GROMACS .gro file of N, CA and C in nm:
model
  216
    1MET      N    1  -0.399   1.499  -2.438
    1MET     CA    2  -0.353   1.341  -2.413
    1MET      C    3  -0.429   1.278  -2.277
    2ALA      N    4  -0.513   1.153  -2.308
    2ALA     CA    5  -0.626   1.149  -2.184
    2ALA      C    6  -0.551   1.044  -2.087
    3SER      N    7  -0.634   1.054  -2.000
    3SER     CA    8  -0.585   1.028  -1.912
    3SER      C    9  -0.618   0.868  -1.870
    4LYS      N   10  -0.551   0.816  -1.800
    4LYS     CA   11  -0.585   0.690  -1.785
    4LYS      C   12  -0.645   0.713  -1.625
    5THR      N   13  -0.758   0.597  -1.652
    5THR     CA   14  -0.850   0.569  -1.481
    5THR      C   15  -0.845   0.490  -1.447
    6PHE      N   16  -0.928   0.427  -1.363
    6PHE     CA   17  -0.942   0.288  -1.302
    6PHE      C   18  -1.076   0.286  -1.312
    7GLU      N   19  -1.173   0.297  -1.432
    7GLU     CA   20  -1.270   0.285  -1.388
    7GLU      C   21  -1.319   0.222  -1.573
    8LYS      N   22  -1.428   0.108  -1.599
    8LYS     CA   23  -1.448   0.096  -1.625
    8LYS      C   24  -1.563   0.212  -1.741
    9THR      N   25  -1.604   0.200  -1.921
    9THR     CA   26  -1.619   0.279  -1.977
    9THR      C   27  -1.815   0.280  -1.896
   10SER      N   28  -1.884   0.136  -1.870
   10SER     CA   29  -1.992   0.156  -1.784
   10SER      C   30  -1.996   0.293  -1.670
   11GLY      N   31  -1.884   0.317  -1.628
   11GLY     CA   32  -1.929   0.391  -1.520
   11GLY      C   33  -1.883   0.339  -1.348
   12GLU      N   34  -1.877   0.154  -1.411
   12GLU     CA   35  -1.849   0.098  -1.268
   12GLU      C   36  -1.717   0.049  -1.224
   13PRO      N   37  -1.646   0.164  -1.111
   13PRO     CA   38  -1.514   0.080  -1.110
   13PRO      C   39  -1.491  -0.031  -1.119
   14SER      N   40  -1.311   0.011  -1.160
   14SER     CA   41  -1.256  -0.129  -1.158
   14SER      C   42  -1.232  -0.241  -1.070
   15LYS      N   43  -1.247  -0.350  -1.048
   15LYS     CA   44  -1.193  -0.436  -0.968
   15LYS      C   45  -1.069  -0.492  -0.986
   16LEU      N   46  -0.984  -0.393  -1.005
   16LEU     CA   47  -0.844  -0.400  -1.026
   16LEU      C   48  -0.768  -0.404  -0.951
   17PRO      N   49  -0.751  -0.313  -0.864
   17PRO     CA   50  -0.679  -0.229  -0.732
   17PRO      C   51  -0.757  -0.391  -0.618
   18LEU      N   52  -0.882  -0.458  -0.640
   18LEU     CA   53  -0.900  -0.529  -0.538
   18LEU      C   54  -0.814  -0.680  -0.552
   19TYR      N   55  -0.835  -0.701  -0.679
   19TYR     CA   56  -0.726  -0.805  -0.717
   19TYR      C   57  -0.625  -0.835  -0.664
   20ILE      N   58  -0.516  -0.691  -0.682
   20ILE     CA   59  -0.401  -0.694  -0.664
   20ILE      C   60  -0.365  -0.732  -0.486
   21SER      N   61  -0.495  -0.687  -0.470
   21SER     CA   62  -0.510  -0.630  -0.321
   21SER      C   63  -0.441  -0.774  -0.254
   22VAL      N   64  -0.537  -0.865  -0.349
   22VAL     CA   65  -0.604  -1.051  -0.272
   22VAL      C   66  -0.437  -1.063  -0.319
   23VAL      N   67  -0.385  -1.103  -0.429
   23VAL     CA   68  -0.293  -1.130  -0.444
   23VAL      C   69  -0.146  -1.142  -0.377
   24ILE      N   70  -0.148  -1.003  -0.402
   24ILE     CA   71  -0.029  -0.937  -0.211
   24ILE      C   72  -0.077  -1.044  -0.143
   25PHE      N   73  -0.182  -0.980  -0.080
   25PHE     CA   74  -0.238  -1.019   0.059
   25PHE      C   75  -0.152  -1.173   0.057
   26GLY      N   76  -0.216  -1.282  -0.080
   26GLY     CA   77  -0.201  -1.425  -0.028
   26GLY      C   78  -0.038  -1.485  -0.042
   27THR      N   79   0.049  -1.378  -0.154
   27THR     CA   80   0.207  -1.391  -0.205
   27THR      C   81   0.184  -1.400   0.025
   28LEU      N   82   0.191  -1.281   0.099
   28LEU     CA   83   0.217  -1.272   0.200
   28LEU      C   84   0.198  -1.421   0.308
   29LEU      N   85   0.092  -1.431   0.283
   29LEU     CA   86   0.082  -1.579   0.369
   29LEU      C   87   0.080  -1.661   0.358
   30LEU      N   88   0.154  -1.719   0.221
   30LEU     CA   89   0.184  -1.843   0.150
   30LEU      C   90   0.308  -1.845   0.208
   31THR      N   91   0.404  -1.702   0.208
   31THR     CA   92   0.535  -1.750   0.226
   31THR      C   93   0.570  -1.737   0.373
   32TYR      N   94   0.396  -1.696   0.431
   32TYR     CA   95   0.492  -1.693   0.588
   32TYR      C   96   0.473  -1.815   0.640
   33PHE      N   97   0.391  -1.915   0.550
   33PHE     CA   98   0.313  -2.017   0.641
   33PHE      C   99   0.464  -2.167   0.532
   34LEU      N  100   0.496  -2.081   0.382
   34LEU     CA  101   0.576  -2.190   0.378
   34LEU      C  102   0.706  -2.204   0.347
   35ILE      N  103   0.783  -2.053   0.415
   35ILE     CA  104   0.969  -2.012   0.411
   35ILE      C  105   0.919  -2.017   0.563
   36PRO      N  106   1.031  -2.055   0.661
   36PRO     CA  107   1.056  -2.053   0.760
   36PRO      C  108   1.131  -1.970   0.789
   37GLN      N  109   1.235  -1.886   0.706
   37GLN     CA  110   1.263  -1.709   0.743
   37GLN      C  111   1.193  -1.638   0.808
   38VAL      N  112   1.081  -1.644   0.646
   38VAL     CA  113   1.011  -1.491   0.680
   38VAL      C  114   0.942  -1.494   0.796
   39ARG      N  115   0.916  -1.622   0.834
   39ARG     CA  116   0.765  -1.589   0.927
   39ARG      C  117   0.831  -1.607   1.027
   40GLU      N  118   1.021  -1.692   1.046
   40GLU     CA  119   1.089  -1.586   1.196
   40GLU      C  120   1.096  -1.451   1.215
   41PHE      N  121   1.094  -1.367   1.065
   41PHE     CA  122   1.111  -1.244   1.053
   41PHE      C  123   0.969  -1.161   1.120
   42MET      N  124   0.842  -1.214   1.031
   42MET     CA  125   0.775  -1.149   1.046
   42MET      C  126   0.706  -1.141   1.214
   43ASN      N  127   0.804  -1.252   1.268
   43ASN     CA  128   0.721  -1.266   1.365
   43ASN      C  129   0.842  -1.192   1.495
   44GLU      N  130   0.898  -1.158   1.434
   44GLU     CA  131   1.021  -1.118   1.531
   44GLU      C  132   1.003  -0.989   1.544
   45SER      N  133   0.966  -0.930   1.399
   45SER     CA  134   0.915  -0.761   1.383
   45SER      C  135   0.781  -0.738   1.491
   46TRP      N  136   0.688  -0.880   1.433
   46TRP     CA  137   0.557  -0.794   1.544
   46TRP      C  138   0.601  -0.807   1.653
   47ASN      N  139   0.726  -0.894   1.763
   47ASN     CA  140   0.737  -0.828   1.868
   47ASN      C  141   0.778  -0.780   1.911
   48THR      N  142   0.868  -0.713   1.866
   48THR     CA  143   0.961  -0.590   1.889
   48THR      C  144   0.880  -0.459   1.867
   49LEU      N  145   0.859  -0.436   1.758
   49LEU     CA  146   0.705  -0.363   1.750
   49LEU      C  147   0.626  -0.327   1.828
   50THR      N  148   0.577  -0.415   1.888
   50THR     CA  149   0.457  -0.432   1.978
   50THR      C  150   0.525  -0.427   2.145
   51SER      N  151   0.638  -0.374   2.182
   51SER     CA  152   0.684  -0.478   2.279
   51SER      C  153   0.717  -0.358   2.392
   52ASN      N  154   0.642  -0.231   2.333
   52ASN     CA  155   0.662  -0.042   2.384
   52ASN      C  156   0.783  -0.007   2.432
   53ASP      N  157   0.893  -0.073   2.342
   53ASP     CA  158   1.076  -0.051   2.453
   53ASP      C  159   1.141   0.018   2.314
   54ASN      N  160   1.063   0.178   2.318
   54ASN     CA  161   1.112   0.239   2.220
   54ASN      C  162   1.367   0.212   2.181
   55ASP      N  163   1.401   0.149   2.326
   55ASP     CA  164   1.508   0.151   2.194
   55ASP      C  165   1.503   0.012   2.164
   56ARG      N  166   1.467  -0.091   2.216
   56ARG     CA  167   1.444  -0.211   2.165
   56ARG      C  168   1.452  -0.222   2.003
   57ILE      N  169   1.307  -0.065   1.977
   57ILE     CA  170   1.196  -0.065   1.842
   57ILE      C  171   1.344   0.036   1.784
   58ARG      N  172   1.457   0.128   1.791
   58ARG     CA  173   1.501   0.169   1.722
   58ARG      C  174   1.587   0.122   1.686
   59THR      N  175   1.699   0.016   1.737
   59THR     CA  176   1.769  -0.070   1.750
   59THR      C  177   1.677  -0.144   1.680
   60TRP      N  178   1.588  -0.239   1.638
   60TRP     CA  179   1.572  -0.304   1.590
   60TRP      C  180   1.538  -0.243   1.363
   61VAL      N  181   1.444  -0.129   1.370
   61VAL     CA  182   1.509  -0.023   1.272
   61VAL      C  183   1.593  -0.019   1.202
   62GLY      N  184   1.713   0.066   1.348
   62GLY     CA  185   1.818   0.031   1.290
   62GLY      C  186   1.909  -0.052   1.177
   63ASP      N  187   1.902  -0.138   1.205
   63ASP     CA  188   1.972  -0.274   1.177
   63ASP      C  189   1.950  -0.286   1.047
   64PHE      N  190   1.855  -0.209   0.980
   64PHE     CA  191   1.875  -0.216   0.846
   64PHE      C  192   1.899  -0.106   0.799
   65GLY      N  193   1.945   0.037   0.803
   65GLY     CA  194   2.019   0.103   0.807
   65GLY      C  195   1.902   0.166   0.750
   66TRP      N  196   2.010   0.244   0.604
   66TRP     CA  197   1.849   0.355   0.563
   66TRP      C  198   1.757   0.256   0.477
   67PHE      N  199   1.734   0.163   0.473
   67PHE     CA  200   1.610   0.057   0.444
   67PHE      C  201   1.501   0.082   0.523
   68GLY      N  202   1.586   0.134   0.634
   68GLY     CA  203   1.499   0.054   0.834
   68GLY      C  204   1.313   0.136   0.791
   69PRO      N  205   1.349   0.335   0.777
   69PRO     CA  206   1.189   0.361   0.784
   69PRO      C  207   1.093   0.261   0.634
   70VAL      N  208   1.190   0.196   0.553
   70VAL     CA  209   1.097   0.142   0.455
   70VAL      C  210   1.032  -0.008   0.484
   71VAL      N  211   1.079  -0.048   0.589
   71VAL     CA  212   1.138  -0.218   0.643
   71VAL      C  213   0.976  -0.166   0.749
   72LEU      N  214   0.974  -0.062   0.797
   72LEU     CA  215   0.854  -0.044   0.909
   72LEU      C  216   0.721  -0.002   0.823
   0.00000   0.00000   0.00000
């Protein structure tokens, strides 16, 4: 069974990971500017995580329950 790689037959690396990254980043950027709830969540996240207040960060992450570490 042959393993699949992200390389073309010519030996040049595939640009698929780059394209996927650009699509993900672009989607996040668009949702930030077009959906107010996403903007509020990202701003709250940034303010909390850069506050250097460990209790505030712990509470914010804990509010997500078992999904908190994934959000972080």
